[in-house]
Short mmCIF file of C-alpha atoms in Angstrom, two decimals:
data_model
loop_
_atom_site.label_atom_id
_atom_site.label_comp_id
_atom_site.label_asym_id
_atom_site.label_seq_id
_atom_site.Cartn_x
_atom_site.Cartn_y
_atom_site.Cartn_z
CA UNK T 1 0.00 0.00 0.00
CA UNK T 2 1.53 3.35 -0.81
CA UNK T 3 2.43 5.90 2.06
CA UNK T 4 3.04 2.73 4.34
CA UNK T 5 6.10 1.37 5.11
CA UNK T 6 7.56 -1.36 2.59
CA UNK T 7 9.17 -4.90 3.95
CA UNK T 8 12.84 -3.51 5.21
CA UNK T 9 11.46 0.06 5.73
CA UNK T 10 10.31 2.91 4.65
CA UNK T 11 9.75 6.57 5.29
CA UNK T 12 9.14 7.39 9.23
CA UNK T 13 6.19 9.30 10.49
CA UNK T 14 8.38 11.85 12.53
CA UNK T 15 6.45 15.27 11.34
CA UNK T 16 4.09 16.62 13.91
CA UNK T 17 1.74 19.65 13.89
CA UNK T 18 4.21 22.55 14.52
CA UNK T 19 6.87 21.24 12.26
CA UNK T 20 4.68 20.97 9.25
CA UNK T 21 3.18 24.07 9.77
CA UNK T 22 6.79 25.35 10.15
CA UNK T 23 7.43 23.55 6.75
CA UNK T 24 4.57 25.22 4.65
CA UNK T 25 4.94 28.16 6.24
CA UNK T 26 8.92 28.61 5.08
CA UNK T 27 8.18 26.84 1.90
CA UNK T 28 5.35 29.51 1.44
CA UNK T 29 7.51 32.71 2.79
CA UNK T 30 10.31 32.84 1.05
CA UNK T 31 12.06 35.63 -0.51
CA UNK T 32 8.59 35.93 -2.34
CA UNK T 33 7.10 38.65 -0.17
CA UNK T 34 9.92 41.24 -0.16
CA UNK T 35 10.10 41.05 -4.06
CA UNK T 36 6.81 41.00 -5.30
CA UNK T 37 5.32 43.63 -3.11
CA UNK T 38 6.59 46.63 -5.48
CA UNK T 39 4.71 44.06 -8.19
CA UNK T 40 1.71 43.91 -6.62
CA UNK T 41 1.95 47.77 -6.40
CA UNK T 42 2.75 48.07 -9.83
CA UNK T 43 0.21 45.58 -10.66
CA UNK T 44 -3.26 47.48 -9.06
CA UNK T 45 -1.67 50.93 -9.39
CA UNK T 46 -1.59 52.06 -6.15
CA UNK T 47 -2.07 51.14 -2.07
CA UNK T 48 -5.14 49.32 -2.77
CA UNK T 49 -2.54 46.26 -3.66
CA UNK T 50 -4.30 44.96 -0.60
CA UNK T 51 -6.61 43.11 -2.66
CA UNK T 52 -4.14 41.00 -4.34
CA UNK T 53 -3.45 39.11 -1.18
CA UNK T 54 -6.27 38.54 0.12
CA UNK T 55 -7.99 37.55 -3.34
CA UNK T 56 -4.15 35.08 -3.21
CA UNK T 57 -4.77 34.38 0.54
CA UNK T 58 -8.86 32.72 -0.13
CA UNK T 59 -7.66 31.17 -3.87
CA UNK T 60 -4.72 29.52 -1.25
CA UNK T 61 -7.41 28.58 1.29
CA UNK T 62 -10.08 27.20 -1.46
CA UNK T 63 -7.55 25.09 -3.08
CA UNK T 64 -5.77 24.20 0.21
CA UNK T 65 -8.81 22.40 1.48
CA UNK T 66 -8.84 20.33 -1.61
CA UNK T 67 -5.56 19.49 -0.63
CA UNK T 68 -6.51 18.69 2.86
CA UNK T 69 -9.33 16.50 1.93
CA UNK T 70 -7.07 14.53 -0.72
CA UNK T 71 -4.19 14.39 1.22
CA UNK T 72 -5.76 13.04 4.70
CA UNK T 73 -7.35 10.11 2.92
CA UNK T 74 -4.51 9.26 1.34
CA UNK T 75 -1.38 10.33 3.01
CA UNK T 76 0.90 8.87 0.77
CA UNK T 77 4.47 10.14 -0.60
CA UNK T 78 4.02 12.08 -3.54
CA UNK T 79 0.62 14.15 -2.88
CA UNK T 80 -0.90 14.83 -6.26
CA UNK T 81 0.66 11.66 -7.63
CA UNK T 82 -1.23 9.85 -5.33
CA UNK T 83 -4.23 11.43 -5.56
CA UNK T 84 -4.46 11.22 -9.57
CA UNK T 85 -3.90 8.28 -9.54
CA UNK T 86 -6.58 7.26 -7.28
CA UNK T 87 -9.34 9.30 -9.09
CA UNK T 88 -8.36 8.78 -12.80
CA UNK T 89 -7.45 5.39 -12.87
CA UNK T 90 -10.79 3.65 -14.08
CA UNK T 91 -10.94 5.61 -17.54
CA UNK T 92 -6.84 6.78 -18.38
CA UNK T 93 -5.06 4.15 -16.43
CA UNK T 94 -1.56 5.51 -15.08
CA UNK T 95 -2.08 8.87 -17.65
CA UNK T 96 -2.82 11.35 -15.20
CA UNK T 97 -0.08 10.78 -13.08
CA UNK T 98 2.65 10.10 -15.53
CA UNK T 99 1.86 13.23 -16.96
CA UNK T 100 2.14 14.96 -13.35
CA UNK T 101 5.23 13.42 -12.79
CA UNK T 102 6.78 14.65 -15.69
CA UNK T 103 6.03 17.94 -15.74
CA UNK T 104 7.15 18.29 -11.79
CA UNK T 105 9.87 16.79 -12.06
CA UNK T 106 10.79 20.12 -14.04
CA UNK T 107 8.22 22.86 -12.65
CA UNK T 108 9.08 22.35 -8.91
CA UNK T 109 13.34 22.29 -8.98
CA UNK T 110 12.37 25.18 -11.57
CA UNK T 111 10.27 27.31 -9.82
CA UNK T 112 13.21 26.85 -6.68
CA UNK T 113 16.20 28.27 -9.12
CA UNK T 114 13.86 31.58 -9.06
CA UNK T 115 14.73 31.50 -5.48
CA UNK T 116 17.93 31.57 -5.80
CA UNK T 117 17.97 33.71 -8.04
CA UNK T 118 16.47 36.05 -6.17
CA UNK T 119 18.59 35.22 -3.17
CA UNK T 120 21.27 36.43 -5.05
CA UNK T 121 19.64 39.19 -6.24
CA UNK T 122 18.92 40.09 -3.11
CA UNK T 123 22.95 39.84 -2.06
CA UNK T 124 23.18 42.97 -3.58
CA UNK T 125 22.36 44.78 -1.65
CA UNK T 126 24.85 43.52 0.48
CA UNK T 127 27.63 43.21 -1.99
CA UNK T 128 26.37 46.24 -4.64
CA UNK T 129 29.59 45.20 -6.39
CA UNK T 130 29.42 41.33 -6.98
CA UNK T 131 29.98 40.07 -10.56
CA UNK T 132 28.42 37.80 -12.63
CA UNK T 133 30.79 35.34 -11.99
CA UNK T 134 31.14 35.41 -8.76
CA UNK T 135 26.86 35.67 -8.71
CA UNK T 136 27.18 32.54 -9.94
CA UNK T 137 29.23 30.55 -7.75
CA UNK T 138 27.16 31.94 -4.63
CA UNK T 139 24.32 30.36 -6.22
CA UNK T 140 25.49 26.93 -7.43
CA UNK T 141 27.27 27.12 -3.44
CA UNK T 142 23.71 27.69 -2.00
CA UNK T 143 22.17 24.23 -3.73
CA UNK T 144 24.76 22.39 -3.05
CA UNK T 145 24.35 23.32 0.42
CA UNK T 146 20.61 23.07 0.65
CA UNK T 147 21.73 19.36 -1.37
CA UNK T 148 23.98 18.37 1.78
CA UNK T 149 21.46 19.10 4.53
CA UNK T 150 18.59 17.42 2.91
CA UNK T 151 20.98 14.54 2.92
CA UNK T 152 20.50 12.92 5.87
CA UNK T 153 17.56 11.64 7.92
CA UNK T 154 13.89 13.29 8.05
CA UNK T 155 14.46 13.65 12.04
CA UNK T 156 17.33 15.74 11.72
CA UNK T 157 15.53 17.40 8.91
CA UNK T 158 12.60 18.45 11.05
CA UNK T 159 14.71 19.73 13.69
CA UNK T 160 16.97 22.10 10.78
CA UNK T 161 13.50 23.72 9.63
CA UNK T 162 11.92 24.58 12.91
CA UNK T 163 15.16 26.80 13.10
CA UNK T 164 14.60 28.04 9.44
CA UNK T 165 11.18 28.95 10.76
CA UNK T 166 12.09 30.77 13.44
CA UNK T 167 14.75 32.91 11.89
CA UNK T 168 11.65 33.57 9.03
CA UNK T 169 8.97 34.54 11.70
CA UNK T 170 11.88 36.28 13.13
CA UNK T 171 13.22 38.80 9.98
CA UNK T 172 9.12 39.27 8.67
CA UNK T 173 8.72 40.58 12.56
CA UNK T 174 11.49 42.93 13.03
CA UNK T 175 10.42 44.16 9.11
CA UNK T 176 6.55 44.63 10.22
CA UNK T 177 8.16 46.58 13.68
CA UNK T 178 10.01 48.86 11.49
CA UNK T 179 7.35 49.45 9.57
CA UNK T 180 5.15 50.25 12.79
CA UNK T 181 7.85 52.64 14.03
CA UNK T 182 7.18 55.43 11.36
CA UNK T 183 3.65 54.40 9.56
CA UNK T 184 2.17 56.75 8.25
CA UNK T 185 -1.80 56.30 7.74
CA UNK T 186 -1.81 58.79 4.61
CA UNK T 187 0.95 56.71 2.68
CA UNK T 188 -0.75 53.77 3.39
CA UNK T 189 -4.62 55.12 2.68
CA UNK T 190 -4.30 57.83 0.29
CA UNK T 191 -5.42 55.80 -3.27
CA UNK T 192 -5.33 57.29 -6.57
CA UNK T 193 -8.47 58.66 -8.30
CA UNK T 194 -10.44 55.74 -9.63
CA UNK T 195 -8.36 53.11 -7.44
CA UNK T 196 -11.61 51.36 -6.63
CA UNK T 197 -14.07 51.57 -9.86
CA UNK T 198 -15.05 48.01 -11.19
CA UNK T 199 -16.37 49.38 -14.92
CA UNK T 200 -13.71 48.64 -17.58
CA UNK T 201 -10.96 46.37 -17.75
CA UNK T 202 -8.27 48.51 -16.22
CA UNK T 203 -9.30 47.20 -12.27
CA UNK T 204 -9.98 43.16 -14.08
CA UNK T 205 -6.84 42.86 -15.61
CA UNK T 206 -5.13 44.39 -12.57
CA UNK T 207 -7.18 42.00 -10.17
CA UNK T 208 -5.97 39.40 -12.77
CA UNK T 209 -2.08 40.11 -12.04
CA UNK T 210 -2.71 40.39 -8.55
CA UNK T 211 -4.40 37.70 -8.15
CA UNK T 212 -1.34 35.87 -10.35
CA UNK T 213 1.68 37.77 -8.01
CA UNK T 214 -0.64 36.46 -4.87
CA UNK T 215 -1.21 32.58 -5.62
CA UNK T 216 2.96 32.73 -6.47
CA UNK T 217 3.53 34.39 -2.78
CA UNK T 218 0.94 31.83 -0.95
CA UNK T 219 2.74 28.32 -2.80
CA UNK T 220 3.44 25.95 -0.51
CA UNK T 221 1.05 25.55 1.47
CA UNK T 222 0.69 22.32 -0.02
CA UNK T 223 4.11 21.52 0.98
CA UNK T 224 3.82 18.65 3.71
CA UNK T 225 0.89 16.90 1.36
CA UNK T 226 3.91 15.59 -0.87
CA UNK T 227 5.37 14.41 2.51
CA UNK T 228 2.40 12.24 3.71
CA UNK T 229 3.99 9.04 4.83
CA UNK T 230 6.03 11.19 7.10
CA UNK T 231 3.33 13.10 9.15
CA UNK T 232 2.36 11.76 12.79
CA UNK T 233 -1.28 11.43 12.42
CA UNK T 234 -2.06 12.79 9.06
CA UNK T 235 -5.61 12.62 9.07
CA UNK T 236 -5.69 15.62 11.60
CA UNK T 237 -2.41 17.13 10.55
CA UNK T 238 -2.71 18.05 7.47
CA UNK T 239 -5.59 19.46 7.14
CA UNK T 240 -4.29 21.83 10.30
CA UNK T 241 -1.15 22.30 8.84
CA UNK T 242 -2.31 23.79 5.81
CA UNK T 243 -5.27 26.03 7.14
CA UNK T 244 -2.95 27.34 9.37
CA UNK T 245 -0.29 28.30 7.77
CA UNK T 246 -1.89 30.23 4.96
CA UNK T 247 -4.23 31.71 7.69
CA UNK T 248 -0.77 33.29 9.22
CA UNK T 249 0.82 33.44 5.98
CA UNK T 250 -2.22 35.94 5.39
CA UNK T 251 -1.90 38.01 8.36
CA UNK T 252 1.93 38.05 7.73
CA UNK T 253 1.50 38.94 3.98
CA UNK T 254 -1.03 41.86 5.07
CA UNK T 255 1.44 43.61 7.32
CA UNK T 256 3.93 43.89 5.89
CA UNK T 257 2.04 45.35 2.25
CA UNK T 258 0.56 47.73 4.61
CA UNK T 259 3.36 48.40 6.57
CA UNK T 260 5.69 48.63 3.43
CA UNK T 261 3.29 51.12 2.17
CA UNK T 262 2.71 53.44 5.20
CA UNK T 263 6.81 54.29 5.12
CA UNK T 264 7.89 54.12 1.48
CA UNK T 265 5.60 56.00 -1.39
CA UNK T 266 3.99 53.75 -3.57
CA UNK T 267 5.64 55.74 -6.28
CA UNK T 268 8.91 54.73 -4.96
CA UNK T 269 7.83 50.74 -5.78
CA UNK T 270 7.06 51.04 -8.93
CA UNK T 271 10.31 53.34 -10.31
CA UNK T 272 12.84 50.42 -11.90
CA UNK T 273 15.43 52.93 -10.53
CA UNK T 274 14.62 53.27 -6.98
CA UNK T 275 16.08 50.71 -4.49
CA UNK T 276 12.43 50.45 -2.96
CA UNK T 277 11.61 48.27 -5.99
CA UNK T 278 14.01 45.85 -5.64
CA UNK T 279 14.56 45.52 -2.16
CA UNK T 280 11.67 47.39 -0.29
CA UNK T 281 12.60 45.80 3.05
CA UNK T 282 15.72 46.98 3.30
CA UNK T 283 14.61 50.61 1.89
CA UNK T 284 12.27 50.13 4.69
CA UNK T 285 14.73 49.13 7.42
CA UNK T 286 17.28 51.70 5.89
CA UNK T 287 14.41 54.99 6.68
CA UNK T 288 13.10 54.13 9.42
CA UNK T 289 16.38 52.10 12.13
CA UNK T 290 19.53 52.95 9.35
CA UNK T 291 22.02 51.13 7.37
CA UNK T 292 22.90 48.85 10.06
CA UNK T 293 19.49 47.58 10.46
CA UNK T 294 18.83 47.35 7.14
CA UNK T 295 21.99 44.68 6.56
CA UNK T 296 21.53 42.64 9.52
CA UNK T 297 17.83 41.97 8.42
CA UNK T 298 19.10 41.87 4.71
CA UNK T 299 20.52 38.67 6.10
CA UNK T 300 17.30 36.98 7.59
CA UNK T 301 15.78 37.39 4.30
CA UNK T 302 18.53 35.97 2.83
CA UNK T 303 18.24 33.19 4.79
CA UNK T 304 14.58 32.86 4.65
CA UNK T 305 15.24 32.23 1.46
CA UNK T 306 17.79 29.13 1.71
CA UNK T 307 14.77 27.62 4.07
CA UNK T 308 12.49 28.04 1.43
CA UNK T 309 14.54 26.59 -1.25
CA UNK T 310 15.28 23.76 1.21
CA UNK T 311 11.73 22.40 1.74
CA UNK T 312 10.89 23.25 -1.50
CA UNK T 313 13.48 20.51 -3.21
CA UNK T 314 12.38 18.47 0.40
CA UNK T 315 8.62 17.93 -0.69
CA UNK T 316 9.51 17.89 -4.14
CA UNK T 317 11.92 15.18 -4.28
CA UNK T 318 9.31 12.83 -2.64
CA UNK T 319 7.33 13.00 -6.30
CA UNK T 320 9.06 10.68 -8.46
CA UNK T 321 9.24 7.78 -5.36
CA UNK T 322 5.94 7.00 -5.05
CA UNK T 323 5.32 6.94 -8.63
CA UNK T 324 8.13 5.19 -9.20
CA UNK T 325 7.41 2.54 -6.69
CA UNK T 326 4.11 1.96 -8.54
CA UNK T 327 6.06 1.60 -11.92
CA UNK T 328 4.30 5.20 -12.74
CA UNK T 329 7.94 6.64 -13.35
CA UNK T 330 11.74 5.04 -13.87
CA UNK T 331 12.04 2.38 -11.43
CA UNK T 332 15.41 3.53 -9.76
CA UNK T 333 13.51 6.71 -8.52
CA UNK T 334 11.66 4.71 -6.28
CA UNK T 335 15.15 3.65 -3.88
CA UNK T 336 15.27 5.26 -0.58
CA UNK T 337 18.85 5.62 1.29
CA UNK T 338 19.61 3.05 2.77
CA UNK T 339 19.99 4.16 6.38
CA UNK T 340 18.37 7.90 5.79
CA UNK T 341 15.55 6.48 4.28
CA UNK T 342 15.06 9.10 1.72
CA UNK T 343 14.78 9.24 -1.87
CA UNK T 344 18.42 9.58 -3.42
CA UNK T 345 17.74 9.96 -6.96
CA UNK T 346 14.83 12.05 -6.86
CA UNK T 347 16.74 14.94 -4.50
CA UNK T 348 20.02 14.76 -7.11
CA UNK T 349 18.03 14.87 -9.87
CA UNK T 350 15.94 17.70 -8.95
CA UNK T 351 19.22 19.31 -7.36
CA UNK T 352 20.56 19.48 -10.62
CA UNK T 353 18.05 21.13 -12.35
CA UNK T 354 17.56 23.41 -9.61
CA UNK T 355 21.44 24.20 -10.98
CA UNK T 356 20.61 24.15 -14.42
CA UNK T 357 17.81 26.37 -13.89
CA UNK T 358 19.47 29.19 -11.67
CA UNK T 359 22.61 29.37 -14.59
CA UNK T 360 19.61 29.59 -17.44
CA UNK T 361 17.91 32.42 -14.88
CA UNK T 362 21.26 34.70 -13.97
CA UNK T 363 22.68 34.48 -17.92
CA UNK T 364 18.85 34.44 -19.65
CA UNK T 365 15.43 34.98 -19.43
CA UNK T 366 14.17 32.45 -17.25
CA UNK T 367 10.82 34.10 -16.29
CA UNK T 368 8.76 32.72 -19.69
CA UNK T 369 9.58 28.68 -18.51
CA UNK T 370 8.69 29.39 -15.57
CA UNK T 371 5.58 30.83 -16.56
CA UNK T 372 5.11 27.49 -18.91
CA UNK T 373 5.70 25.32 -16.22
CA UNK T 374 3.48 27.23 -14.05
CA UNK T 375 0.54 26.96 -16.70
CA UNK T 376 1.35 23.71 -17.33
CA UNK T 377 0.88 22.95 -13.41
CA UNK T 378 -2.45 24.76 -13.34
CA UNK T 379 -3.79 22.22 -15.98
CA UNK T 380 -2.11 19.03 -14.63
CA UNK T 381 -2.21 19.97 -11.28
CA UNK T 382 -4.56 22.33 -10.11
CA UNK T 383 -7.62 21.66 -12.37
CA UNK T 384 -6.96 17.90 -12.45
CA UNK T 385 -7.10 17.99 -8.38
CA UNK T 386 -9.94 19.75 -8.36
CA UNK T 387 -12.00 16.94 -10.77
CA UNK T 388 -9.86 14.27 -8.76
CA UNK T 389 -11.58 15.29 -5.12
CA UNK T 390 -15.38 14.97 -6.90
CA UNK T 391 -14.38 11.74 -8.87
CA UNK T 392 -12.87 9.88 -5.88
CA UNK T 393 -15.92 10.94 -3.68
CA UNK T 394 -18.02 9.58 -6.51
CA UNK T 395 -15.66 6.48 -7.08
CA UNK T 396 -14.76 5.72 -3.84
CA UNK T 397 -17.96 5.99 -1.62
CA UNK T 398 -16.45 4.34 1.18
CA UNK T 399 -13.21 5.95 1.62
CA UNK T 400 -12.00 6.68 4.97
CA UNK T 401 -12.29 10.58 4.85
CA UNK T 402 -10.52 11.97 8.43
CA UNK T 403 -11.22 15.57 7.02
CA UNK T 404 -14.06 16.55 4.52
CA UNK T 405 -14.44 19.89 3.08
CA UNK T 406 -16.13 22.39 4.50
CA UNK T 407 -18.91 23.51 2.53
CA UNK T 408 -18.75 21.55 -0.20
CA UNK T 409 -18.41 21.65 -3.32
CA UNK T 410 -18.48 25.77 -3.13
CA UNK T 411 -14.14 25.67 -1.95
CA UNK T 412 -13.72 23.65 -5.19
CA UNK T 413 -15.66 26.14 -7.58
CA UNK T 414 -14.17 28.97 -6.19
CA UNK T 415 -10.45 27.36 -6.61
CA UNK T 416 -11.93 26.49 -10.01
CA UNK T 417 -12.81 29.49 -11.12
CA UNK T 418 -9.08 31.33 -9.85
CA UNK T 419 -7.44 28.96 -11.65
CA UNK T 420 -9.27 29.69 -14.76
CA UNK T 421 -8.39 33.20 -14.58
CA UNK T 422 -4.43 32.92 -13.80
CA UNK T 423 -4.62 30.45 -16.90
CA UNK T 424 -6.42 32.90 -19.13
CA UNK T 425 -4.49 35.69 -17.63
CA UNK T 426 -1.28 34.44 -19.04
CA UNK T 427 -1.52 35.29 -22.18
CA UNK T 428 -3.10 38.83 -22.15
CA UNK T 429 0.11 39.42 -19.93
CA UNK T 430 2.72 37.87 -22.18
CA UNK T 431 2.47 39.40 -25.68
CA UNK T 432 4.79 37.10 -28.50
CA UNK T 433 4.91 34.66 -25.71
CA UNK T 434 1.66 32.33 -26.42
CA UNK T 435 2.70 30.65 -22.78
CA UNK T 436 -0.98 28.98 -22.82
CA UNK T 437 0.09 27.25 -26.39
CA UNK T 438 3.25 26.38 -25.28
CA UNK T 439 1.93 24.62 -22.19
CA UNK T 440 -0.67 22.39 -24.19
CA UNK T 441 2.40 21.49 -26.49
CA UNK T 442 4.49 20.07 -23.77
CA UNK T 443 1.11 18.56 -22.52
CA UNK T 444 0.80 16.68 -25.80
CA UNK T 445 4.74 16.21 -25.98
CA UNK T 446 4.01 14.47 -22.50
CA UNK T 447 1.30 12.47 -23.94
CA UNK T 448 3.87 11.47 -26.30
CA UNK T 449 6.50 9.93 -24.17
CA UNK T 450 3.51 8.19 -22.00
CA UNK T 451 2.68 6.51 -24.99
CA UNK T 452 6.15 5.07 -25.70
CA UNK T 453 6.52 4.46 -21.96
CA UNK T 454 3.13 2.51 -21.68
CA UNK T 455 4.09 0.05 -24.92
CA UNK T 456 7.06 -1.11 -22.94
CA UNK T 457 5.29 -1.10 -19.54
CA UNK T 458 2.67 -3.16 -21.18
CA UNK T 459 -0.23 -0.89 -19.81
CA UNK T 460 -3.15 1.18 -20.50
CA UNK T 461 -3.82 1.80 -23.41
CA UNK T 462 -1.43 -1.67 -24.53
CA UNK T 463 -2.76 -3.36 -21.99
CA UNK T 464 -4.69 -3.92 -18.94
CA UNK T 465 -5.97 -0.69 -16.71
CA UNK T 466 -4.73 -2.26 -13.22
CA UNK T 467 -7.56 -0.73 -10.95
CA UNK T 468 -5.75 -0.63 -7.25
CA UNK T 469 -8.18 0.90 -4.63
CA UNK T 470 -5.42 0.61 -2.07
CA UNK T 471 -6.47 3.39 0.15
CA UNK T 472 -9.56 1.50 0.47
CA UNK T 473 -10.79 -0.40 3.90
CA UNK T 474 -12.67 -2.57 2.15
CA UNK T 475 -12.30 -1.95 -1.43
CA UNK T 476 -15.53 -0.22 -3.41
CA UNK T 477 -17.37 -2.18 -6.58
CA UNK T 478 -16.19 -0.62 -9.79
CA UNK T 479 -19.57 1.24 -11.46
CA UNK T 480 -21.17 -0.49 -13.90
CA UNK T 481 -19.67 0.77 -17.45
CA UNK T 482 -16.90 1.93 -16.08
#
């Protein structure tokens, strides 16, 4: 059965309550915050950049408890993987999943090189002087670092990000105090004429981007899902884990956007030339305790940043294991360490294109893949979770459920529906781009190699479907025509 221990071992369930929380929470508060605040500004024109994370903060909660629902059934390594696998199995076999695994196996070690990308970016502030070069050997240093220390056992692990969390709660704090220290109601209040007015597109599209900049800010909430066969109790824990830590991701978010905007002008945030749109904490830190301030919490941010990087590639590179375990994925993904007990080939493998990514990122472009990626995610991920939770519930009557949603199915229509418009959003924001056609070309192109792979697995659609109800206590009748 996945998520429980195989003969000779398996993963342990060492992971309570505060320490996933602590996980989501740093996966979720990264370096995000203090870089996409001046984008959020630029975004809705003005203070009233408010709305973008809140609308990010109840898209995070609506989706989250589709998450919570899934993942408390079936806590499993692998989260989605599981959970498509589950739901879609009785009409596309072992499609579904494939196809998630192989496009996270490329947006999640992805979407971490923007991290340390930024972390570097962020150095500079520091070091106004560092080269490219050198740039770049601070980066590659940080993976392999973040490489070494997920390189040992999940107990040590847990331990290493309840620090991580601490020194995150920790610089956020001392950013929101500053802030406090010399607010100023008018910067924060005073909105431009028509901030507020609905008619036209102008307040949509920037509801659209805001809404985008948000969901980016609140990811990873789903962190510890991907980590189920290592939660204590994970009927009750994750569902807890991930309410609460967008609900003080939220409150976190919403100070410091407000307190941000009651010291520096919004103007400030949105001039390419102005420090405050690069690195608004520190221009934040700088006006209101000095330059001394400013560096010393320069550094917590930095290294909020390594802890989000760090349980980023940590849930991550539990994907391809469960998959691979279920001969979903290549078979040697699905070997733990032999004393560690955690999956070798999946970390180096996504530690290396966490590399690859961060040298295509300082020396390119990198922001339209990760924009593919991301759309490609929405569609394999988001969307197909959302279908998975009503299938399964139709599928799988009797499934132990610790956690159902609240209020269902309204969570799932309103996830539905903010998905739909970060998808459509895409495009209108990336002229020449076509990100929305790219993503349904790598879809196909992953349709593609799960067609080759299936005619030498010998499965769906070459041969039988394979229907395993394993999270089942006593396993449901398949519906007539099914």
């Amino acid at each position: 059965m996945s998520g429980s221990p195989p003969p000779g071992g398996g993963f342990a369930r060492s992971v309570g309550l505060f320490q996933a929380t602590a996980i989501n929470m740093s996966q979720m508060c990264g370096i995000g915050p203090f870089v996409t605040i001046p984008l959020m500004v630029a975004a809705f024109g003005g203070p009233q950049a408010v709305i973008g994370f809140v609308a990010g903060a109840l898209l995070a909660l609506a989706d989250g408890l589709v998450w919570a629902e899934l993942g408390a059934a079936m806590p499993g390594s692998g989260g989605s993987y599981v959970y498509l696998r589950q739901a879609f199995q009785y009409r596309t076999g072992r499609l579904m999943p494939f196809l998630f695994v192989w496009t996270a196996m490329l947006f999640i070690p992805l979407i971490m090189s923007t991290g340390v990308v930024g972390f570097v970016q962020y150095l500079g502030y520091l070091a106004p002087h560092l080269g490219q070069t050198a740039g770049d050997l601070v980066g590659l240093g940080v993976i392999a670092l973040v490489i070494a220390l997920l390189w040992r056992g999940i107990e040590n692990i847990a331990r290493i990000t309840a620090v991580m969390w601490a020194v995150m709660i920790t610089s956020v704090l001392l950013v929101i105090i500053a802030a406090a220290s010399d607010f100023s109601a008018h910067l924060a209040f005073t909105y431009p004429a028509h901030a507020f007015q609905v008619t036209g597109g102008h307040f949509w599209l920037g509801f659209a981007a805001g809404l985008t900049i948000g969901i980016y800010d609140y990811l990873g909430y789903n962190t510890t899902a991907y980590m189920g066969a290592e939660i204590k109790d994970p009927g009750r824990t994750l569902p807890r884990s991930i309410v609460f830590s967008i609900l003080g991701i939220m409150v976190i978010y919403l100070l410091l956007q407000i307190g941000t905007l009651g010291v520096i002008d919004w103007h400030r945030m949105t001039d390419p030339g102005d420090i405050a749109s690069t690195s608004v904490a520190s221009a934040v830190l700088e006006k209101t305790w000095g330059k001394g301030a400013a560096d010393t919490v320069t550094v917590l941010i930095l290294i909020t940043a390594f802890a989000s990087v760090f349980t980023g590639l940590l849930g991550g590179s539990r994907v391809p294991y469960d998959a691979a375990r279920d001969r979903v994925f290549f078979r040697p993904y699905g070997k733990l360490h032999p004393r560690h007990r955690f999956p070798t080939l999946g970390l180096a493998t996504m530690g290396v294109i966490t590399a690859v990514g961060f040298l295509i990122g300082r020396h390119t472009d990198l922001a339209t893949l990760i924009q593919l990626l991301t759309t490609v995610m929405v569609l394999v991920q988001a969307l197909a979770q959302i279908a998975a939770l009503t299938v399964l519930r139709k599928r799988q009557p009797g499934l132990h459920r610790p956690y159902r949603m609240w209020l269902y199915p309204v969570p799932s229509a309103v996830a539905l529906v903010g998905w739909l418009v970060i998808y459509g959003y895409a495009d209108k924001n990336s002229p020449g781009r076509h990100p929305i056609e790219w993503s349904l070309g790598w879809l196909a192109l992953g349709c593609v190699a799960f067609a080759v792979w299936a005619r030498l697995e010998k499965v769906w659609p070459f041969g039988p479907k394979e229907i395993t109800e394993e999270y089942l206590t006593t396993p449901a009748a398949e519906p007539a025509g099914a």
